[in-house]
Amino acid sequence: MRVTSSLETALTPTAVALGNFDGVHRGHQRVVQPVLNVLANQKPLLLPPDVYSWGGNIEGEVLPSKGEGLALRSGVGKGNAYATVVTFDPHPREFFTGMRRTLLTPLEEKVVQLRSLGVEQLVLLPFTRELACLSPNEFVEKILVQQLRCTLISVGDDFRFGKGRAGSSADLQAIAASYGVEVLIIPPLLCEDERISSSSIRQHLLHGDIQKANRLLGRPYSLTGMVVKGQQLGTKLGFPTANLQLPKEKFLPRQGVYCVRAFIEDSLEKNDCQSEDSFVNAEIDPAINISPLEVKSPRLCPISGVMNIGYRPTVDGTTSTVEVHLLDWSGDLYGKTITVTLEEFLRPEQKFSSLDALIAQIQADCTAARAFLQNLRQV
């Protein structure tokens, strides 16, 4: 997949999914799907009407709409347009407020998730004052038509664009039509009567409702970081932990203890469950501050574990840490990259009266994690 922040170097013509896509959740995946259909050089997928009605229910999801379903016109799949996701960097809200946002999927993770869907190109539009001042008409003409040479555009129903967020998805559809470009407005996706959105996923994570957050995402929420040296307190207690150094913009869930599965990405020779390669083949624009080797896709056998996010109050911790204890595993992890998937929230962080009480609770946490993951495998 090509990743670029320059419109001049973007591959064109394009079929574009347009939005912020933080999390690349199930709703985002529906927005991306039409451009993947173009890539497959086939007629766009026409989902059954019940999927796009209030009454349909497929795997707990409902896509409400005002009509009989989302009828994608035949013939859109013709041509050689590149399946492209266009997003903004930084997030427009961050640009206007000046406040750094934490992300469900920092850039490296977003690249991995979009690549796994089959996207050919990710264009990171630099959100500058000049871009922010473009009217809806100017944005369509200058960016989408002239520079990206869009043949198809797919957006969510709540998409806003142009100066002062003046343009709606319906406006985009009308303006693009004057240039002969079709715009597909994808209805919201519901899961258990809740609209899937990045903000709703954040709220579930903040409340420790990991299973609901994972259902909205369509996969377990994950943390990826390098193992760095800590104070080795876990080793002294009999529970060695890997201290993860995460991207500073990574969104963290509720503080507490979690049941997790860990993937050690630098141990190919020790694991016979790996795929033919563990790295995503991504062509990264030199102007973007990530390297291809940082864009990894963990596909190794998981190792069960427990993870603590917090300040370790029993030992008077002063800084927040993310520590993972791997069950039934030993070895040197320093300098290696680990991806941890969150499976269940076990308990909030708490201060114990003694180290013995803390050790007893950690043992109970490990037992609970084993039981949960064993039940998960049997489902």
Coordinates of C-alpha atoms in Angstrom, one line a residue:
M1 CA 0.0 0.0 0.0
R2 CA 1.2 3.5 -0.9
V3 CA 1.2 6.1 1.9
T4 CA 1.7 9.7 0.9
S5 CA 1.0 13.2 2.2
S6 CA 1.5 14.8 -1.2
L7 CA -1.2 15.2 -3.7
E8 CA 1.4 15.6 -6.4
T9 CA 2.8 12.1 -5.8
A10 CA -0.6 10.4 -5.3
L11 CA -1.5 7.7 -7.8
T12 CA -4.5 8.7 -9.9
P13 CA -7.2 8.3 -10.9
T14 CA -8.7 7.3 -7.6
A15 CA -11.8 5.8 -6.1
V16 CA -11.9 7.5 -2.7
A17 CA -13.2 6.7 0.8
L18 CA -13.1 10.1 2.5
G19 CA -13.1 10.7 6.3
N20 CA -11.0 10.6 9.5
F21 CA -11.2 6.8 10.0
D22 CA -9.9 6.8 13.6
G23 CA -10.2 3.2 14.7
V24 CA -11.0 1.8 11.3
H25 CA -14.1 0.3 12.9
R26 CA -16.9 -1.7 11.3
G27 CA -18.7 1.5 10.3
H28 CA -15.5 2.8 8.6
Q29 CA -15.1 -0.5 6.8
R30 CA -18.5 -0.1 5.2
V31 CA -17.5 3.3 3.9
V32 CA -14.3 1.8 2.4
Q33 CA -16.0 -1.2 0.8
P34 CA -17.3 0.6 -2.3
V35 CA -13.8 1.6 -3.3
L36 CA -12.6 -2.0 -2.8
N37 CA -15.3 -3.1 -5.2
V38 CA -13.9 -0.8 -7.8
L39 CA -10.5 -2.4 -7.2
A40 CA -12.0 -5.8 -7.8
N41 CA -13.2 -4.5 -11.2
Q42 CA -16.7 -5.8 -10.6
K43 CA -20.1 -4.3 -10.1
P44 CA -20.3 -2.6 -6.7
L45 CA -21.8 -4.8 -4.0
L46 CA -25.6 -4.5 -3.7
L47 CA -26.4 -5.6 -0.2
P48 CA -29.8 -7.1 0.6
P49 CA -32.4 -4.5 1.4
D50 CA -32.9 -5.8 4.9
V51 CA -29.3 -4.9 5.8
Y52 CA -30.1 -1.3 5.1
S53 CA -33.5 -1.2 6.8
W54 CA -34.5 -0.6 10.4
G55 CA -35.6 -4.2 10.8
G56 CA -32.6 -6.2 9.4
N57 CA -30.1 -7.8 11.6
I58 CA -26.9 -9.4 10.4
E59 CA -24.5 -10.4 13.2
G60 CA -25.9 -7.8 15.5
E61 CA -25.6 -5.0 12.9
V62 CA -28.3 -2.8 11.3
L63 CA -27.8 -0.2 8.7
P64 CA -30.7 2.2 8.8
S65 CA -31.7 4.2 5.7
K66 CA -34.6 6.2 4.4
G67 CA -35.1 4.1 1.3
E68 CA -35.2 0.5 0.3
G69 CA -31.5 -0.1 0.6
L70 CA -28.2 1.3 -0.8
A71 CA -28.4 0.7 -4.5
L72 CA -24.9 1.1 -6.0
R73 CA -25.0 1.8 -9.7
S74 CA -23.6 -0.8 -12.0
G75 CA -20.6 0.1 -14.1
V76 CA -18.8 2.0 -11.3
G77 CA -16.3 -0.8 -11.2
K78 CA -15.0 -0.1 -14.7
G79 CA -11.7 1.6 -15.2
N80 CA -8.3 1.5 -13.4
A81 CA -8.9 3.7 -10.4
Y82 CA -6.7 3.2 -7.3
A83 CA -8.6 2.1 -4.2
T84 CA -7.7 5.1 -2.0
V85 CA -8.5 6.3 1.5
V86 CA -8.2 10.1 2.0
T87 CA -7.9 11.4 5.5
F88 CA -6.6 14.5 7.3
D89 CA -3.4 15.1 9.3
P90 CA -3.7 16.5 11.8
H91 CA -7.3 15.9 12.7
P92 CA -9.3 19.1 11.9
R93 CA -10.4 19.4 15.6
E94 CA -6.8 19.2 16.7
F95 CA -5.9 21.9 14.2
F96 CA -8.5 24.3 15.4
T97 CA -8.2 23.7 19.2
G98 CA -4.4 23.3 19.3
M99 CA -4.9 20.4 21.6
R100 CA -3.2 17.1 20.8
R101 CA -5.7 14.3 20.3
T102 CA -5.2 10.7 21.4
L103 CA -6.1 8.2 18.7
L104 CA -7.6 4.7 18.7
T105 CA -5.3 4.0 15.7
P106 CA -2.1 6.1 15.4
L107 CA -0.8 6.2 11.9
E108 CA 1.2 3.0 12.0
E109 CA -1.9 1.1 13.2
K110 CA -4.1 2.8 10.6
V111 CA -1.8 1.7 7.8
V112 CA -1.9 -1.9 9.1
Q113 CA -5.7 -2.0 9.3
L114 CA -6.3 -0.3 5.9
R115 CA -3.8 -2.5 4.2
S116 CA -5.5 -5.6 5.7
L117 CA -8.8 -4.5 4.1
G118 CA -7.1 -4.3 0.6
V119 CA -6.7 -0.5 0.3
E120 CA -4.0 0.4 -2.3
Q121 CA -3.3 4.0 -1.2
L122 CA -3.6 6.2 1.9
V123 CA -3.4 9.9 1.2
L124 CA -2.9 12.1 4.3
L125 CA -4.1 15.5 3.4
P126 CA -2.1 18.1 5.4
F127 CA -4.8 20.0 7.2
T128 CA -3.4 23.6 6.9
R129 CA -5.0 27.0 7.1
E130 CA -5.2 27.1 3.3
L131 CA -7.1 23.8 3.2
A132 CA -9.4 24.9 6.1
C133 CA -10.3 28.0 4.1
L134 CA -11.5 26.2 1.0
S135 CA -15.2 26.4 0.4
P136 CA -17.1 23.1 -0.2
N137 CA -17.1 23.8 -4.0
E138 CA -13.4 24.6 -4.0
F139 CA -12.5 21.5 -2.0
V140 CA -14.3 19.3 -4.5
E141 CA -12.9 21.0 -7.6
K142 CA -9.3 21.6 -6.5
I143 CA -8.7 18.5 -4.3
L144 CA -11.0 15.7 -5.4
V145 CA -11.5 16.5 -9.1
Q146 CA -8.4 18.2 -10.3
Q147 CA -5.7 16.6 -8.1
L148 CA -7.0 13.2 -7.1
R149 CA -9.1 12.7 -10.3
C150 CA -11.8 10.9 -8.4
T151 CA -14.1 8.6 -10.3
L152 CA -16.1 7.6 -7.2
I153 CA -16.3 9.0 -3.6
S154 CA -17.7 7.1 -0.6
V155 CA -18.5 8.9 2.7
G156 CA -20.5 8.4 5.9
D157 CA -23.8 10.2 6.3
D158 CA -22.3 12.6 8.9
F159 CA -19.4 13.7 6.8
R160 CA -18.7 17.5 6.9
F161 CA -16.2 19.5 4.9
G162 CA -15.3 22.9 3.6
K163 CA -14.7 26.2 5.5
G164 CA -16.6 26.2 8.8
R165 CA -17.8 22.6 8.1
A166 CA -20.3 24.2 5.8
G167 CA -20.6 21.2 3.5
S168 CA -22.6 18.1 4.2
S169 CA -22.5 14.7 2.6
A170 CA -25.5 15.7 0.5
D171 CA -23.7 18.8 -0.6
L172 CA -20.7 16.7 -1.6
Q173 CA -23.0 14.5 -3.6
A174 CA -24.6 17.4 -5.4
I175 CA -21.3 19.3 -6.1
A176 CA -19.5 16.2 -7.3
A177 CA -22.4 15.3 -9.6
S178 CA -21.7 18.5 -11.6
Y179 CA -18.3 17.1 -12.4
G180 CA -19.7 13.7 -13.3
V181 CA -18.4 12.1 -10.1
E182 CA -20.7 9.7 -8.2
V183 CA -20.8 10.1 -4.4
L184 CA -22.1 7.2 -2.2
I185 CA -23.4 8.2 1.2
I186 CA -23.2 5.2 3.5
P187 CA -25.8 5.0 6.2
P188 CA -24.7 4.5 9.8
L189 CA -24.0 1.0 11.1
L190 CA -25.7 0.0 14.3
C191 CA -24.6 -2.7 16.7
E192 CA -27.1 -3.7 19.4
D193 CA -29.1 -0.5 18.8
E194 CA -26.0 1.7 19.1
R195 CA -24.5 3.7 16.3
I196 CA -20.9 2.6 15.7
S197 CA -18.6 5.6 16.0
S198 CA -15.0 6.3 17.2
S199 CA -16.5 8.4 20.1
S200 CA -18.7 5.5 21.3
I201 CA -15.8 3.1 21.2
R202 CA -13.8 5.5 23.3
Q203 CA -16.5 5.8 25.9
H204 CA -16.8 2.0 26.2
L205 CA -13.0 1.7 26.6
L206 CA -13.0 4.4 29.3
H207 CA -15.7 2.5 31.2
G208 CA -13.8 -0.8 30.9
D209 CA -16.5 -2.3 28.6
I210 CA -13.9 -4.0 26.5
Q211 CA -16.2 -6.6 24.9
K212 CA -18.6 -4.0 23.6
A213 CA -15.8 -1.8 22.3
N214 CA -14.4 -4.9 20.5
R215 CA -17.7 -5.7 19.0
L216 CA -18.0 -2.1 17.6
L217 CA -14.4 -2.3 16.3
G218 CA -14.9 -5.7 14.7
R219 CA -11.6 -6.9 16.4
P220 CA -10.0 -6.6 19.8
Y221 CA -8.7 -3.2 20.8
S222 CA -4.9 -3.4 20.8
L223 CA -1.8 -1.7 22.1
T224 CA 1.5 -2.0 20.3
G225 CA 4.8 -0.9 21.8
M226 CA 8.4 -1.7 22.4
V227 CA 9.5 -3.4 25.6
V228 CA 11.7 -1.1 27.7
K229 CA 13.4 -1.5 31.1
G230 CA 11.3 -0.6 34.1
Q231 CA 11.9 -0.9 37.9
Q232 CA 11.6 -4.7 37.7
L233 CA 9.2 -4.7 40.6
G234 CA 7.2 -7.5 39.0
T235 CA 10.2 -9.8 38.8
K236 CA 10.8 -9.2 42.5
L237 CA 7.2 -10.2 43.2
G238 CA 7.5 -13.3 41.1
F239 CA 5.5 -11.9 38.2
P240 CA 7.9 -10.5 35.6
T241 CA 6.3 -7.9 33.4
A242 CA 7.1 -6.3 30.0
N243 CA 6.9 -2.5 30.2
L244 CA 5.5 -1.2 27.0
Q245 CA 6.5 2.1 25.5
L246 CA 3.5 3.2 23.4
P247 CA 3.1 6.0 20.9
K248 CA 2.3 9.2 22.9
E249 CA -0.9 9.7 20.8
K250 CA -2.3 6.3 21.6
F251 CA -5.6 6.3 23.4
L252 CA -5.5 4.3 26.6
P253 CA -8.6 2.6 28.1
R254 CA -9.7 2.7 31.8
Q255 CA -6.9 2.1 34.3
G256 CA -6.9 -1.3 35.8
V257 CA -6.1 -5.0 35.1
Y258 CA -7.0 -6.7 31.8
C259 CA -7.0 -10.2 30.4
V260 CA -5.0 -10.0 27.2
R261 CA -3.4 -11.9 24.4
A262 CA 0.1 -10.9 23.3
F263 CA 1.9 -11.2 20.0
I264 CA 5.7 -11.0 20.1
E265 CA 6.6 -9.7 16.6
D266 CA 10.3 -10.3 16.7
S267 CA 10.3 -14.0 17.6
L268 CA 9.6 -15.6 14.2
E269 CA 12.2 -18.3 14.7
K270 CA 10.6 -19.4 18.0
N271 CA 7.1 -19.6 16.7
D272 CA 5.8 -22.0 14.1
C273 CA 2.4 -20.3 13.7
Q274 CA 3.7 -17.3 11.8
S275 CA 2.5 -16.4 8.3
E276 CA 4.8 -16.2 5.4
D277 CA 5.7 -12.6 6.4
S278 CA 5.0 -10.5 9.5
F279 CA 5.4 -7.1 7.9
V280 CA 3.0 -5.1 5.9
N281 CA 4.3 -4.2 2.4
A282 CA 3.8 -0.5 2.6
E283 CA 5.5 2.2 0.4
I284 CA 6.0 5.1 2.8
D285 CA 6.4 8.7 1.6
P286 CA 9.7 9.9 3.1
A287 CA 7.9 13.0 4.4
I288 CA 5.9 10.8 6.7
N289 CA 7.5 10.1 10.1
I290 CA 7.2 6.3 10.1
S291 CA 9.4 3.6 8.5
P292 CA 8.1 0.5 6.7
L293 CA 9.6 -1.7 9.5
E294 CA 7.4 0.1 12.0
V295 CA 4.3 -0.9 10.1
K296 CA 3.9 -4.4 11.3
S297 CA 1.0 -6.8 11.2
P298 CA 1.1 -9.3 14.1
R299 CA 0.1 -12.8 12.8
L300 CA 1.8 -15.0 15.3
C301 CA 0.4 -17.4 17.9
P302 CA -1.0 -15.4 20.9
I303 CA 0.4 -15.8 24.4
S304 CA -2.1 -15.4 27.2
G305 CA -1.4 -12.7 29.8
V306 CA -2.6 -10.1 32.2
M307 CA -1.9 -6.4 31.8
N308 CA -2.0 -3.5 34.2
I309 CA -2.5 0.1 33.2
G310 CA -2.0 2.6 35.9
Y311 CA 0.2 4.0 38.7
R312 CA 0.8 0.9 40.8
P313 CA -0.4 2.6 44.1
T314 CA 0.7 -0.3 46.3
V315 CA 4.4 0.5 45.5
D316 CA 3.9 4.2 45.4
G317 CA 4.2 4.6 41.7
T318 CA 4.2 8.1 40.4
T319 CA 3.9 7.7 36.6
S320 CA 1.4 5.8 34.5
T321 CA 2.7 2.5 33.1
V322 CA 1.5 -0.3 30.8
E323 CA 2.9 -3.6 32.1
V324 CA 2.1 -7.1 30.7
H325 CA 2.8 -10.4 32.5
L326 CA 2.8 -13.3 30.0
L327 CA 1.5 -16.6 31.3
D328 CA 3.6 -19.8 30.8
W329 CA 6.3 -17.9 29.0
S330 CA 9.8 -16.9 29.8
G331 CA 12.5 -15.1 27.8
D332 CA 14.2 -11.7 27.2
L333 CA 11.8 -9.2 25.7
Y334 CA 13.8 -6.0 26.0
G335 CA 13.8 -4.1 22.7
K336 CA 11.2 -6.3 21.1
T337 CA 7.8 -5.1 19.9
I338 CA 4.7 -6.6 21.4
T339 CA 1.1 -6.2 20.3
V340 CA -1.4 -6.8 23.1
T341 CA -5.1 -7.4 22.3
L342 CA -7.5 -6.5 25.2
E343 CA -10.0 -9.3 25.7
E344 CA -11.7 -8.5 29.1
F345 CA -11.5 -5.9 31.9
L346 CA -10.8 -7.8 35.1
R347 CA -10.8 -5.2 37.8
P348 CA -9.9 -1.5 38.5
E349 CA -6.5 -0.6 39.9
Q350 CA -6.4 -0.6 43.7
K351 CA -4.0 -0.1 46.6
F352 CA -3.3 -3.1 48.8
S353 CA -2.3 -3.1 52.4
S354 CA 0.7 -5.3 51.9
L355 CA 2.9 -6.9 49.1
D356 CA 1.5 -10.3 50.1
A357 CA -2.0 -9.1 49.5
L358 CA -0.9 -7.7 46.1
I359 CA 0.8 -11.0 45.2
A360 CA -2.4 -13.0 46.1
Q361 CA -4.5 -10.7 43.9
I362 CA -2.1 -11.0 41.0
Q363 CA -2.4 -14.8 41.3
A364 CA -6.2 -14.4 41.3
D365 CA -5.9 -12.2 38.2
C366 CA -3.9 -14.8 36.4
T367 CA -6.4 -17.5 37.3
A368 CA -9.3 -15.4 36.0
A369 CA -7.4 -14.6 32.8
R370 CA -6.8 -18.3 32.1
A371 CA -10.4 -19.2 32.7
F372 CA -11.7 -16.4 30.5
L373 CA -9.4 -17.2 27.6
Q374 CA -10.2 -20.9 27.9
N375 CA -13.9 -20.2 27.7
L376 CA -13.2 -17.9 24.7
R377 CA -11.5 -20.8 22.9
Q378 CA -14.4 -23.1 23.5
V379 CA -17.0 -20.7 22.1

